[in-house]
Amino acid sequence: MTPSLEIKNLNASIGERAILKNFSLTIPRGEVHAIMGPNGTGKSTLAKILAGHPDYTVQSGEVFLDGEQILGLEPDVIARQGLFLAFQYPSEIPGVTIANFIRAALVARQAKGAPFDAKAYYAQLYAKMDELKMDRKFTSRFVNEGFSGGEKKRCEILQLAMLKPKYAVLDETDSGLDIDALRIVSEGVNRLRGPDTGFGVITHYQRLLEYIVPDRVHIMWDGRIVHSGGKELALELEAKGYDWVKQELATH
Amino acid sequence: MNTPTTTLGILDAPAQTRETQLFHSADWFAHLRQQGWQRFQTLPMPTREQEKWRFSDTRTLSLEGYAPAPAPSEADVAKLLQRSQLISHPAGLMVHIDGHCVLEPQLSPELAKQGVIFESLEKAVKHHPALLKQHLLQHPVNLGGDKFQALHQAWLRSGYFLYIPTGVHVAQPFVSVQWTLAENSAVFPHALVIADDRAQGQVLDFHFGAQLDSRALAISCCDVHTGQEAKLERLSVQGWGQQTQSFQVDNTCGGRGAKIVAINAALGARRARLENTVRLEGPEANVNLYGITVATDGQEYDQRTLQIHAAPHTKSDLLFKNALLGKSRTIFSGLIKVEPDAQRTDAYQTNRNLILSPEAEADSLPGLEIEANDVKCSHGATTGQVSPEELFYLQARGIPLKVAQELLTQGFLEEVLSKVSHPEACDLLRTLMQEKFHRS
Ligand SMILES: Nc1ncnc2c1ncn2[C@@H]1O[C@H](COP(=O)(O)OP(=O)(O)OP(=O)(O)O)[C@@H](O)[C@H]1O
Ligand SMILES: [Mg+2]
């Protein structure tokens, strides 16, 4: 059986409000799954629950990462087990440089007390930044502070490239990117594609999926997946809009 | 190390000890000390009912049981000299142990030729009586620490005198390291810094306990005078042992167009009180005052500041940042005073406290007293916790909670750390703070 990120019958709420309603989805390693859905349907909520955000209450359901239940684990433990979330709205961390931040994330993955190879680290960091066309000066800038929307998204992909997770959930990484940046970021993701990595790509736009061609496309509606198909589903959705999904739901 | 029983404690009249013989050649100096002793005896111990001691835990204040320690052994001197090599190429390095000067700075011939003076107070009293008489402890004590300052004056012996003559620019820092070594040692480090017109320089003051948990009493005073257009930066690092009581009274005067940056870092001691007065005397004087504190379990940091604008077109900007862990306390009380003549003044004051433990407590008492009408003044204080969203962001990258909190704390303090212009001193301070965080 291919290892996978498996979400089973997840029900979750914030406060009194139910957001995920019997949500199920399986992303096998080596595949890219796109998740599309109208504003407020719960895509970011899903992403944050997977990453272990403490604000949500999970009523029922399970999440398995390569067969191991991760629901309820601390966010840092989940991350070290191999799940990466590229945030829709990355936090600004005043006073902490990107170099120190990524370094701390890598050190956390080493055996306790193991020496850190700073030279190799910077070589790799600079190489990835060059690939993403990020100015090397960014290493000494504070994480996301004063970054433009597009710069923040690039910085998320830089972290993704440095941390090499087993699964990555990208939450609207394309929003706020200009056309060139969209291409650069997509290429960054495509370089990481391979049999060992699974992707969940949350997006509103078909255009991203021309660059990052998905294996599967899922449509999310009111807290669950209501429609799944191949990459052509995104085109169909683009052409028909969400009313079409709504009508389909009503007739079924 | 035990103090011999023959040594008198600090509550015995210092006039009876060998102390006066040290300076027998300088009558005025003996007189100054005597005045200090008399003043000390008439002043009461402070209580928290006094406005200037509000929030401060005065019940645990005690001057009992401390004595000036005898000179350190050769082995101890060698060890601590080694540990005093903190900065690679200082303009001069001075080291004191328990108030005994164990290293007099060697200035380069160029600096000496330009008239730069950097020597121990012990020597300066004899070599430069006129300058010292004029400047030594001539400031009024404004912020409540009169009794401690008086005791400092009574026991005045160790410290340094730095003089940078008119127009002389010194690129490398002047470094002074003061250690306490003996148990129950009482030290009274003094610093007198004079930067004459258009002089430029940097001073790094380190106060350390030889052991992490050294028990001592330290009452230090630093007076800084700057002439016209002088530029001076001073970093003072309070790193006394964790059982030490520390009192520090700093006075800084800015002359016309002078630019001063003063940074107080607080890491050590069980309780530490800092009284920092800045007086902008000349038009267009500009002073930046920074404070940076990591308070851990059982520590109390009591910070009192006063920014006095006595001339027009002056600017002062204060930023004190405190990070509190465990059962620790900080008190920040700051006053901006703008005198009637000080029109077109800019004065700012900010205190930010980051609370990392439910048992920590930060009090903030900002104040303004403005007698001129054309001024820009603001003051503000915030006390808060680490942002949960920032914490989650770090954790979502695999960084464990404690490390994430430490990173965010460092980030919080970085704003002040970055003001330390000397890279090595900045790194050292960063390391000291990290070590302290890890011990907590
Ligand atoms: N902390 C919160 N408090 C209250 N409501 C919340 C909170 N977080 C999310 N919600 C609500 O949950 C619903 C789902 O939000 P979520 O951010 O998951 O949507 P989304 O699908 O990512 O939308 P978008 O496409 O706009 O990013 C929304 O109605 C939102 O207002
Ligand atoms: Mg969203």
XYZ file of C-alpha atoms and ligand atoms in Angstrom:
724
model
C 0.000 0.000 0.000
C 1.323 3.440 -0.877
C 1.957 5.550 2.212
C -0.538 8.374 2.402
C -2.016 11.245 4.314
C -5.438 9.907 5.150
C -8.216 12.046 6.581
C -11.215 10.041 7.736
C -14.647 11.399 8.681
C -13.342 14.515 10.308
C -15.844 16.662 12.208
C -14.511 19.855 13.672
C -15.765 23.182 14.924
C -14.647 26.511 16.191
C -16.628 27.654 19.174
C -20.209 26.551 18.558
C -19.836 26.517 14.812
C -19.356 23.251 12.918
C -16.932 23.756 10.027
C -15.693 20.356 8.882
C -18.518 17.923 8.371
C -17.514 14.319 7.913
C -14.561 15.375 5.813
C -12.617 12.567 4.159
C -9.673 12.712 1.761
C -6.629 10.586 1.031
C -3.476 11.977 -0.553
C -1.003 9.229 -1.439
C 2.670 10.098 -1.546
C 3.797 10.970 -5.017
C 0.508 12.666 -5.928
C -0.695 16.230 -6.102
C -4.286 16.827 -5.061
C -5.946 20.158 -5.631
C -8.667 21.314 -3.265
C -10.981 24.011 -4.522
C -13.981 25.521 -2.857
C -15.762 28.802 -2.177
C -14.676 31.261 0.492
C -15.476 30.188 3.997
C -16.016 26.540 3.183
C -13.336 25.407 5.614
C -10.196 24.844 3.528
C -7.852 26.785 5.806
C -9.549 25.276 8.825
C -8.757 21.833 7.481
C -5.144 22.790 6.828
C -4.664 24.185 10.330
C -6.314 21.222 12.022
C -3.954 18.904 10.158
C -1.031 21.008 11.417
C -2.293 20.788 15.011
C -3.708 24.262 15.590
C -5.069 24.398 19.150
C -8.081 26.652 18.484
C -10.292 24.033 16.847
C -12.311 21.322 18.516
C -12.337 17.990 16.768
C -15.497 16.030 17.583
C -14.647 12.897 15.687
C -12.510 11.505 12.929
C -8.947 10.423 12.326
C -5.896 11.621 10.447
C -3.165 9.184 9.552
C 0.254 10.180 8.312
C 1.843 7.061 6.830
C -0.479 5.016 8.999
C 0.176 6.893 12.210
C -2.562 8.866 13.877
C -1.480 12.515 14.192
C -4.659 14.142 15.415
C -4.135 15.685 18.855
C -0.331 15.721 18.646
C 1.555 18.955 19.282
C 2.096 21.046 16.128
C 5.876 20.686 16.290
C 5.610 16.901 16.570
C 3.308 16.728 13.558
C 5.712 18.903 11.589
C 8.663 16.718 12.461
C 6.692 13.643 11.446
C 6.634 15.134 7.994
C 3.671 17.446 7.476
C 4.272 20.962 6.201
C 1.690 23.705 5.960
C 2.301 26.689 3.729
C 0.086 29.291 5.366
C -2.505 31.379 3.580
C -1.534 34.212 5.903
C 2.019 33.634 7.194
C 2.782 35.300 10.546
C 5.295 38.072 10.909
C 7.954 37.275 13.500
C 9.699 40.486 14.541
C 13.344 40.162 15.508
C 13.806 36.610 14.214
C 15.747 36.371 10.970
C 14.806 33.917 8.255
C 18.225 32.298 8.569
C 17.799 31.705 12.302
C 14.240 30.574 11.900
C 14.926 27.899 9.293
C 18.046 26.915 11.156
C 16.034 26.335 14.346
C 13.565 24.235 12.353
C 16.402 22.086 10.995
C 18.144 21.795 14.363
C 14.839 20.545 15.804
C 15.000 17.665 13.313
C 18.512 16.612 14.318
C 19.429 14.228 17.088
C 19.813 16.105 20.388
C 23.262 17.640 20.716
C 24.315 16.729 17.172
C 26.550 19.368 15.603
C 24.967 21.671 13.053
C 26.809 22.118 9.784
C 26.382 25.850 9.327
C 28.422 26.005 6.132
C 26.399 23.349 4.368
C 23.255 25.008 5.674
C 24.032 28.379 4.155
C 25.150 26.801 0.892
C 21.808 25.041 0.649
C 19.824 28.048 1.778
C 21.437 30.290 -0.806
C 20.964 27.713 -3.553
C 17.240 27.443 -2.805
C 16.907 31.202 -2.620
C 18.577 31.552 -5.978
C 16.132 29.036 -7.435
C 13.240 31.033 -6.047
C 14.848 34.266 -7.219
C 14.945 35.628 -3.693
C 17.564 38.199 -2.833
C 20.116 36.658 -0.443
C 19.685 39.695 1.762
C 16.414 38.145 2.853
C 18.299 35.732 5.127
C 18.952 38.538 7.573
C 15.492 40.027 7.350
C 12.968 39.257 10.039
C 10.507 36.536 9.114
C 7.766 38.026 6.939
C 8.082 41.443 8.565
C 7.366 44.083 5.988
C 7.303 41.476 3.197
C 4.985 42.005 0.280
C 2.261 39.401 -0.148
C 4.244 37.673 -2.866
C 7.467 37.701 -0.862
C 5.706 35.997 2.016
C 4.520 33.226 -0.267
C 7.981 32.726 -1.704
C 9.345 32.537 1.789
C 6.863 29.754 2.566
C 8.114 27.789 -0.430
C 11.710 28.420 0.634
C 10.899 26.817 3.988
C 9.173 23.959 2.220
C 12.242 23.387 0.067
C 14.574 23.486 3.066
C 12.486 21.219 5.304
C 11.581 18.588 2.672
C 8.442 17.191 4.281
C 6.639 13.994 3.310
C 3.403 15.906 2.827
C 2.814 19.549 2.095
C -0.459 21.413 2.249
C -0.232 24.681 0.341
C -2.992 27.065 1.347
C -3.555 29.561 -1.464
C 0.137 29.899 -2.112
C -0.769 31.441 -5.471
C -2.798 34.333 -4.113
C -0.961 37.623 -4.264
C 1.627 36.368 -6.754
C 2.337 38.177 -9.985
C 2.653 36.121 -13.146
C 6.421 35.683 -12.912
C 6.278 34.823 -9.227
C 3.538 32.303 -9.889
C 5.790 30.539 -12.359
C 8.811 30.667 -10.052
C 6.876 29.370 -7.064
C 5.234 26.649 -9.151
C 8.604 25.546 -10.436
C 9.772 25.430 -6.847
C 6.920 23.092 -5.989
C 7.424 20.991 -9.105
C 11.077 20.443 -8.198
C 9.896 18.882 -4.962
C 7.403 16.620 -6.665
C 8.375 13.000 -6.694
C 7.426 9.600 -5.410
C 8.270 10.509 -1.814
C 6.093 13.592 -1.435
C 2.379 14.179 -1.407
C 0.800 17.587 -1.979
C -2.509 19.117 -1.100
C -2.848 22.332 -3.055
C -5.637 24.660 -1.949
C -6.451 27.223 -4.595
C -9.206 29.302 -6.110
C -7.639 29.505 -9.528
C -7.389 27.101 -12.374
C -4.339 29.030 -13.545
C -2.093 27.634 -10.805
C -3.055 24.143 -11.883
C -1.656 24.795 -15.332
C 1.729 25.137 -13.684
C 1.312 22.551 -10.962
C -0.655 19.931 -12.807
C -2.678 17.948 -10.259
C -3.325 14.227 -10.244
C -6.725 14.770 -8.652
C -9.018 17.739 -8.118
C -11.507 17.906 -5.241
C -14.290 20.361 -4.747
C -15.038 21.273 -1.192
C -18.431 22.593 -0.168
C -19.766 23.305 3.271
C -17.079 21.423 5.157
C -16.643 18.352 2.988
C -15.547 17.093 -0.419
C -18.521 16.907 -2.711
C -16.894 16.209 -6.020
C -13.615 14.645 -7.133
C -12.132 14.142 -10.536
C -9.099 14.517 -12.742
C -7.395 17.780 -13.665
C -10.179 18.612 -16.126
C -12.532 19.104 -13.181
C -10.816 22.376 -12.430
C -11.534 23.576 -15.956
C -15.140 22.550 -15.661
C -15.454 24.399 -12.377
C -13.851 27.464 -13.878
C -16.349 27.388 -16.728
C -19.474 26.676 -14.709
C -18.833 28.266 -11.329
C -19.978 27.106 -7.915
C -23.688 27.403 -8.775
C -23.183 24.311 -10.814
C -21.872 22.459 -7.754
C -24.815 23.718 -5.753
C -27.342 22.519 -8.320
C -25.637 19.152 -8.577
C -25.820 18.835 -4.817
C -29.521 19.684 -4.813
C -30.386 17.127 -7.474
C -28.411 14.290 -5.865
C 36.664 32.528 50.432
C 36.063 33.848 53.930
C 36.480 37.416 54.966
C 38.916 37.769 57.855
C 37.134 38.844 61.034
C 39.393 41.851 61.393
C 37.852 43.474 58.308
C 35.201 46.000 59.098
C 31.781 45.707 57.556
C 30.322 48.428 55.390
C 28.161 49.633 58.232
C 31.247 50.508 60.266
C 32.627 53.965 59.641
C 35.017 53.600 56.720
C 37.056 56.457 58.140
C 38.478 54.016 60.676
C 39.761 51.572 58.136
C 42.843 51.438 56.001
C 40.622 52.826 53.269
C 41.547 56.407 53.996
C 45.240 55.621 53.937
C 44.841 54.514 50.377
C 44.137 58.079 49.450
C 45.984 59.899 52.186
C 47.535 62.154 49.616
C 44.158 63.500 48.591
C 42.437 65.275 51.422
C 39.548 66.447 49.291
C 38.852 62.853 48.418
C 38.838 61.735 52.055
C 36.525 64.625 52.753
C 34.181 63.594 49.944
C 33.989 60.120 51.397
C 33.367 61.442 54.848
C 30.494 63.541 53.579
C 29.062 60.438 51.989
C 29.324 58.557 55.257
C 27.591 61.329 57.177
C 24.807 61.547 54.657
C 24.396 57.782 54.713
C 23.911 57.810 58.473
C 21.239 60.496 58.449
C 19.186 59.000 55.612
C 16.499 56.404 56.366
C 16.180 53.151 54.484
C 13.557 53.481 51.763
C 10.103 51.984 52.113
C 7.641 51.134 49.395
C 5.242 53.743 50.734
C 7.549 56.309 49.156
C 6.480 57.179 45.625
C 9.985 56.598 44.279
C 9.985 53.076 45.700
C 6.459 52.156 44.728
C 6.041 48.449 43.856
C 9.584 47.719 44.955
C 10.025 44.956 47.518
C 11.733 47.014 50.202
C 11.171 44.391 52.917
C 13.970 42.238 51.560
C 16.365 45.163 51.266
C 19.281 44.703 53.605
C 22.774 46.095 53.981
C 23.735 43.773 56.843
C 26.578 41.328 56.584
C 28.597 42.752 53.706
C 32.221 43.849 53.852
C 34.869 45.004 51.431
C 36.806 41.855 50.552
C 40.582 41.519 50.785
C 42.681 41.389 47.624
C 42.169 38.224 45.572
C 44.754 35.447 45.348
C 47.105 35.314 42.389
C 45.376 32.219 41.097
C 41.992 33.955 41.184
C 43.418 37.005 39.492
C 44.823 34.859 36.689
C 41.524 33.050 36.234
C 39.388 36.167 36.160
C 41.772 38.073 33.920
C 41.350 35.226 31.474
C 37.579 35.549 31.703
C 37.804 39.312 31.233
C 39.110 39.009 27.670
C 35.700 39.667 26.209
C 36.510 42.081 23.417
C 39.351 41.469 20.965
C 40.931 44.856 20.457
C 39.836 47.300 23.119
C 41.314 50.756 23.327
C 41.982 49.751 26.913
C 40.903 47.022 29.322
C 40.565 47.555 33.061
C 39.733 44.787 35.500
C 38.666 44.991 39.132
C 38.061 42.088 41.500
C 36.147 42.822 44.691
C 37.036 46.465 44.240
C 40.771 45.869 43.762
C 42.205 46.980 40.476
C 44.075 43.985 39.049
C 44.638 45.320 35.565
C 45.417 48.903 34.614
C 44.761 49.620 30.948
C 47.647 50.079 28.554
C 46.668 52.761 26.099
C 48.365 52.864 22.737
C 51.014 55.603 22.446
C 48.827 57.409 19.901
C 45.914 57.641 22.297
C 48.167 58.684 25.154
C 49.722 61.322 22.934
C 46.304 62.703 22.067
C 45.663 63.140 25.755
C 43.221 60.301 26.279
C 43.039 59.199 29.896
C 41.710 55.823 30.908
C 42.860 54.811 34.340
C 41.634 53.432 37.617
C 39.966 55.829 39.986
C 42.669 54.956 42.510
C 45.260 56.474 40.199
C 43.153 59.234 38.743
C 42.487 60.722 42.169
C 46.196 61.364 42.437
C 46.922 62.183 38.801
C 43.983 64.373 37.879
C 42.647 65.920 41.069
C 41.285 69.049 39.377
C 39.112 67.197 36.870
C 37.928 64.734 39.456
C 37.190 67.314 42.094
C 35.038 69.101 39.585
C 33.064 66.082 38.418
C 33.139 63.297 40.971
C 29.654 62.646 42.382
C 28.476 66.174 41.708
C 25.033 65.198 40.428
C 21.967 65.357 42.616
C 20.312 62.005 43.187
C 16.836 62.335 41.742
C 15.255 58.983 41.822
C 15.217 57.799 45.403
C 18.520 55.991 45.807
C 20.142 58.680 47.964
C 21.020 56.333 50.780
C 22.758 53.890 48.484
C 24.536 56.587 46.583
C 25.725 58.004 49.921
C 27.133 54.625 50.921
C 28.825 54.421 47.539
C 30.401 57.793 48.179
C 31.491 56.750 51.681
C 33.258 53.649 50.336
C 34.360 55.128 47.041
C 37.569 53.468 46.009
C 37.366 51.522 42.772
C 36.333 52.316 39.277
C 37.662 54.230 36.368
C 38.111 57.643 34.895
C 37.835 58.057 31.153
C 38.638 61.317 29.464
C 38.497 61.848 25.721
C 39.865 65.300 24.843
C 38.382 67.761 22.391
C 38.109 66.470 18.860
C 39.617 63.062 19.574
C 37.843 60.107 17.989
C 38.514 56.679 19.420
C 37.213 53.811 17.305
C 37.905 50.903 19.668
C 35.895 50.600 22.864
C 37.106 51.264 26.378
C 36.317 48.170 28.414
C 35.959 47.846 32.155
C 35.185 44.551 33.879
C 34.221 44.475 37.544
C 33.993 41.151 39.380
C 32.732 40.121 42.764
C 34.535 37.048 44.055
C 34.401 36.746 47.836
C 31.190 35.712 49.556
C 29.361 38.764 50.947
C 31.725 41.091 49.176
C 30.678 44.735 49.008
C 31.741 46.617 45.890
C 31.239 50.221 44.852
C 32.237 50.507 41.200
C 32.462 54.045 39.976
C 32.718 55.302 36.428
C 33.421 58.853 35.413
C 33.340 59.486 31.690
C 34.100 62.836 30.135
C 33.916 63.251 26.380
C 34.985 66.775 25.567
C 33.760 68.851 22.615
C 33.521 66.825 19.399
C 35.116 63.811 21.054
C 33.877 60.357 20.080
C 34.119 57.065 21.884
C 32.506 53.943 23.175
C 32.472 52.440 26.653
C 31.636 48.870 27.597
C 30.997 48.250 31.286
C 30.690 44.689 32.503
C 29.684 43.740 36.023
C 29.934 40.048 36.816
C 29.862 37.628 39.705
C 32.741 35.150 39.568
C 30.233 32.412 40.413
C 26.764 32.244 39.008
C 25.237 32.420 42.479
C 27.676 34.900 44.052
C 26.217 36.690 47.036
C 27.372 40.277 47.175
C 26.316 43.873 47.467
C 27.090 46.166 44.560
C 26.391 49.869 44.546
C 27.649 51.415 41.354
C 27.523 54.925 39.996
C 28.342 56.179 36.563
C 28.524 59.828 35.582
C 28.811 60.732 31.928
C 29.538 64.252 30.707
C 29.599 65.161 27.075
C 30.753 68.404 25.536
C 29.465 70.059 22.397
C 28.891 67.769 19.438
C 30.459 64.869 21.299
C 29.365 61.336 20.431
C 29.331 58.648 23.039
C 27.932 55.141 23.326
C 27.865 53.261 26.577
C 26.783 49.694 27.159
C 26.464 48.577 30.736
C 25.925 44.894 31.390
C 24.761 44.009 34.876
C 25.610 40.363 35.325
C 26.270 40.053 39.049
C 25.773 36.673 40.752
C 22.210 35.536 41.315
C 22.295 36.188 45.072
C 23.567 39.730 44.753
C 21.762 42.972 45.567
C 22.578 45.612 43.015
C 21.988 49.351 43.036
C 23.082 51.435 40.115
C 22.805 55.172 39.775
C 23.641 56.505 36.316
C 23.753 60.165 35.347
C 24.259 61.351 31.819
C 24.617 64.965 30.701
C 24.420 65.946 27.067
C 26.013 69.179 25.893
C 25.031 71.194 22.829
C 24.550 68.918 19.840
C 25.909 65.890 21.692
C 24.745 62.445 20.629
C 24.573 59.783 23.311
C 23.437 56.206 23.240
C 23.186 54.495 26.614
C 22.194 50.853 26.891
C 21.549 49.126 30.209
C 21.374 45.358 30.065
C 20.183 43.539 33.168
C 20.781 39.845 33.639
C 22.246 39.218 37.060
C 21.514 39.823 40.730
C 18.610 38.752 42.914
C 17.328 42.283 42.997
C 18.652 45.107 40.912
C 17.634 48.700 40.929
C 18.682 51.023 38.168
C 18.261 54.764 38.481
C 19.066 56.447 35.253
C 18.909 60.212 34.847
C 19.584 61.925 31.573
C 19.955 65.654 31.416
C 19.924 67.382 28.060
C 21.729 70.573 28.894
C 22.720 71.974 25.532
C 20.459 72.776 22.597
C 20.114 69.959 20.101
C 21.494 67.369 22.444
C 20.218 63.944 21.480
C 20.055 60.941 23.782
C 18.852 57.418 23.154
C 18.308 55.338 26.251
C 17.738 51.618 26.038
C 17.066 48.935 28.564
C 17.071 45.194 28.013
C 16.237 42.647 30.662
C 15.769 38.927 30.977
C 14.250 38.301 34.407
C 14.048 34.755 35.713
C 12.675 33.061 38.788
C 13.100 35.035 42.001
C 14.556 38.164 40.410
C 13.313 41.708 40.804
C 14.393 44.433 38.406
C 13.450 47.914 39.447
C 14.032 50.540 36.761
C 13.615 54.249 37.385
C 14.381 56.732 34.672
C 14.275 60.477 34.284
C 14.700 62.395 31.043
C 15.267 66.071 31.790
C 15.089 68.488 28.899
C 16.772 71.697 30.007
C 17.494 73.241 26.596
C 15.522 73.841 23.396
C 15.594 71.553 20.344
C 16.679 68.575 22.374
C 15.618 65.019 21.746
C 15.462 62.003 23.988
C 14.130 58.595 23.146
C 13.819 55.790 25.661
C 12.975 52.165 25.044
C 13.069 49.591 27.841
C 12.232 46.007 26.970
C 11.810 43.360 29.628
C 11.252 39.637 29.194
C 9.939 37.928 32.304
C 10.159 34.230 33.099
C 9.280 32.210 36.180
C 8.311 34.104 39.275
C 10.048 37.338 38.364
C 9.146 40.979 38.612
C 10.023 44.129 36.779
C 9.099 47.668 37.642
C 9.536 50.447 35.158
C 8.945 53.975 36.312
C 9.899 56.693 33.888
C 9.457 60.424 33.932
C 9.947 62.925 31.154
C 10.512 66.438 32.411
C 10.546 69.356 30.018
C 11.719 72.598 31.585
C 10.155 75.945 30.547
C 13.030 76.928 28.246
C 13.164 73.620 26.439
C 10.950 74.537 23.500
C 10.852 72.379 20.374
C 11.703 69.323 22.339
C 11.030 65.746 21.274
C 10.782 63.288 24.111
C 9.658 59.708 23.865
C 9.423 56.890 26.303
C 8.359 53.305 25.718
C 8.342 50.323 28.031
C 7.462 46.897 26.660
C 7.160 43.823 28.806
C 6.906 40.289 27.529
C 5.439 37.938 30.102
C 6.429 34.315 29.633
C 5.079 32.872 32.843
C 1.776 33.203 34.672
C 3.709 33.954 37.866
C 5.659 36.890 36.451
C 4.588 40.450 37.119
C 5.493 43.665 35.338
C 4.526 47.090 36.602
C 4.823 50.204 34.541
C 4.558 53.796 35.712
C 5.124 56.254 32.885
C 4.978 59.972 33.577
C 5.222 63.387 31.932
C 5.917 66.795 33.430
C 5.899 69.440 30.769
C 6.475 73.106 31.377
C 7.165 74.216 27.824
C 4.340 74.581 25.302
C 5.966 73.691 21.984
C 6.991 70.092 22.477
C 6.431 66.625 21.059
C 6.144 64.060 23.794
C 4.772 60.598 24.032
C 4.965 57.758 26.419
C 3.526 54.310 26.347
C 3.737 50.961 28.015
C 2.585 47.555 26.913
C 2.618 44.281 28.759
C 1.702 41.151 26.895
C 2.374 37.545 26.179
C 3.843 35.769 23.241
C 1.398 35.829 20.344
C -0.256 32.396 19.993
C -0.306 32.737 16.195
C 3.433 33.430 16.057
C 4.029 30.515 18.384
C 1.946 28.239 16.178
C 3.802 29.382 13.095
C 7.138 28.405 14.639
C 5.810 25.132 16.005
C 4.318 24.296 12.619
C 7.884 24.252 11.338
C 8.833 21.604 13.876
C 10.298 23.941 16.484
C 9.455 22.737 20.024
C 7.432 25.037 22.261
C 10.272 26.049 24.585
C 12.626 26.818 21.697
C 9.858 28.718 19.930
C 9.266 30.813 23.028
C 12.970 31.501 23.274
C 13.173 32.551 19.634
C 10.217 34.885 20.050
C 11.765 36.345 23.182
C 15.048 36.924 21.412
C 13.090 38.478 18.593
C 11.374 40.753 21.066
C 14.700 41.845 22.564
C 16.456 42.123 19.223
C 15.154 45.649 18.709
C 17.315 46.806 21.607
C 20.187 44.371 21.025
C 20.634 45.740 17.540
C 21.436 49.118 19.080
C 24.711 47.757 20.461
C 26.944 48.895 17.645
C 29.999 46.845 18.622
C 29.473 43.436 16.963
C 31.416 41.423 19.540
C 29.697 43.113 22.456
C 26.355 42.522 20.770
C 27.112 38.814 20.263
C 28.331 38.498 23.821
C 25.170 40.023 25.191
C 23.064 37.787 22.977
C 24.941 34.724 24.234
C 24.592 35.776 27.868
C 20.863 36.146 27.405
C 20.572 32.778 25.658
C 22.527 31.070 28.422
C 20.297 32.624 30.987
C 17.208 31.517 29.116
C 18.538 27.951 28.971
C 19.264 27.896 32.689
C 15.736 28.968 33.547
N -11.095 31.791 14.721
C -12.298 31.781 14.136
N -13.359 32.302 14.770
C -14.586 32.304 14.189
N -14.827 31.805 12.981
C -13.809 31.280 12.310
C -12.489 31.240 12.846
N -11.687 30.643 11.940
C -12.478 30.341 10.898
N -13.738 30.720 11.105
C -14.866 30.579 10.187
O -14.842 29.293 9.657
C -15.244 29.309 8.301
C -14.189 28.596 7.457
O -13.044 29.423 7.393
P -11.777 29.017 6.545
O -10.746 30.038 6.787
O -11.434 27.613 6.827
O -12.350 29.138 5.075
P -11.608 28.966 3.699
O -12.283 27.878 2.985
O -10.161 28.815 3.905
O -11.933 30.358 2.993
P -11.045 31.263 1.993
O -11.209 30.675 0.652
O -11.695 32.608 2.070
O -9.647 31.264 2.470
C -15.434 30.757 7.921
O -16.778 31.072 7.920
C -14.718 31.508 9.003
O -15.293 32.759 9.248
Mg -8.525 29.959 3.469
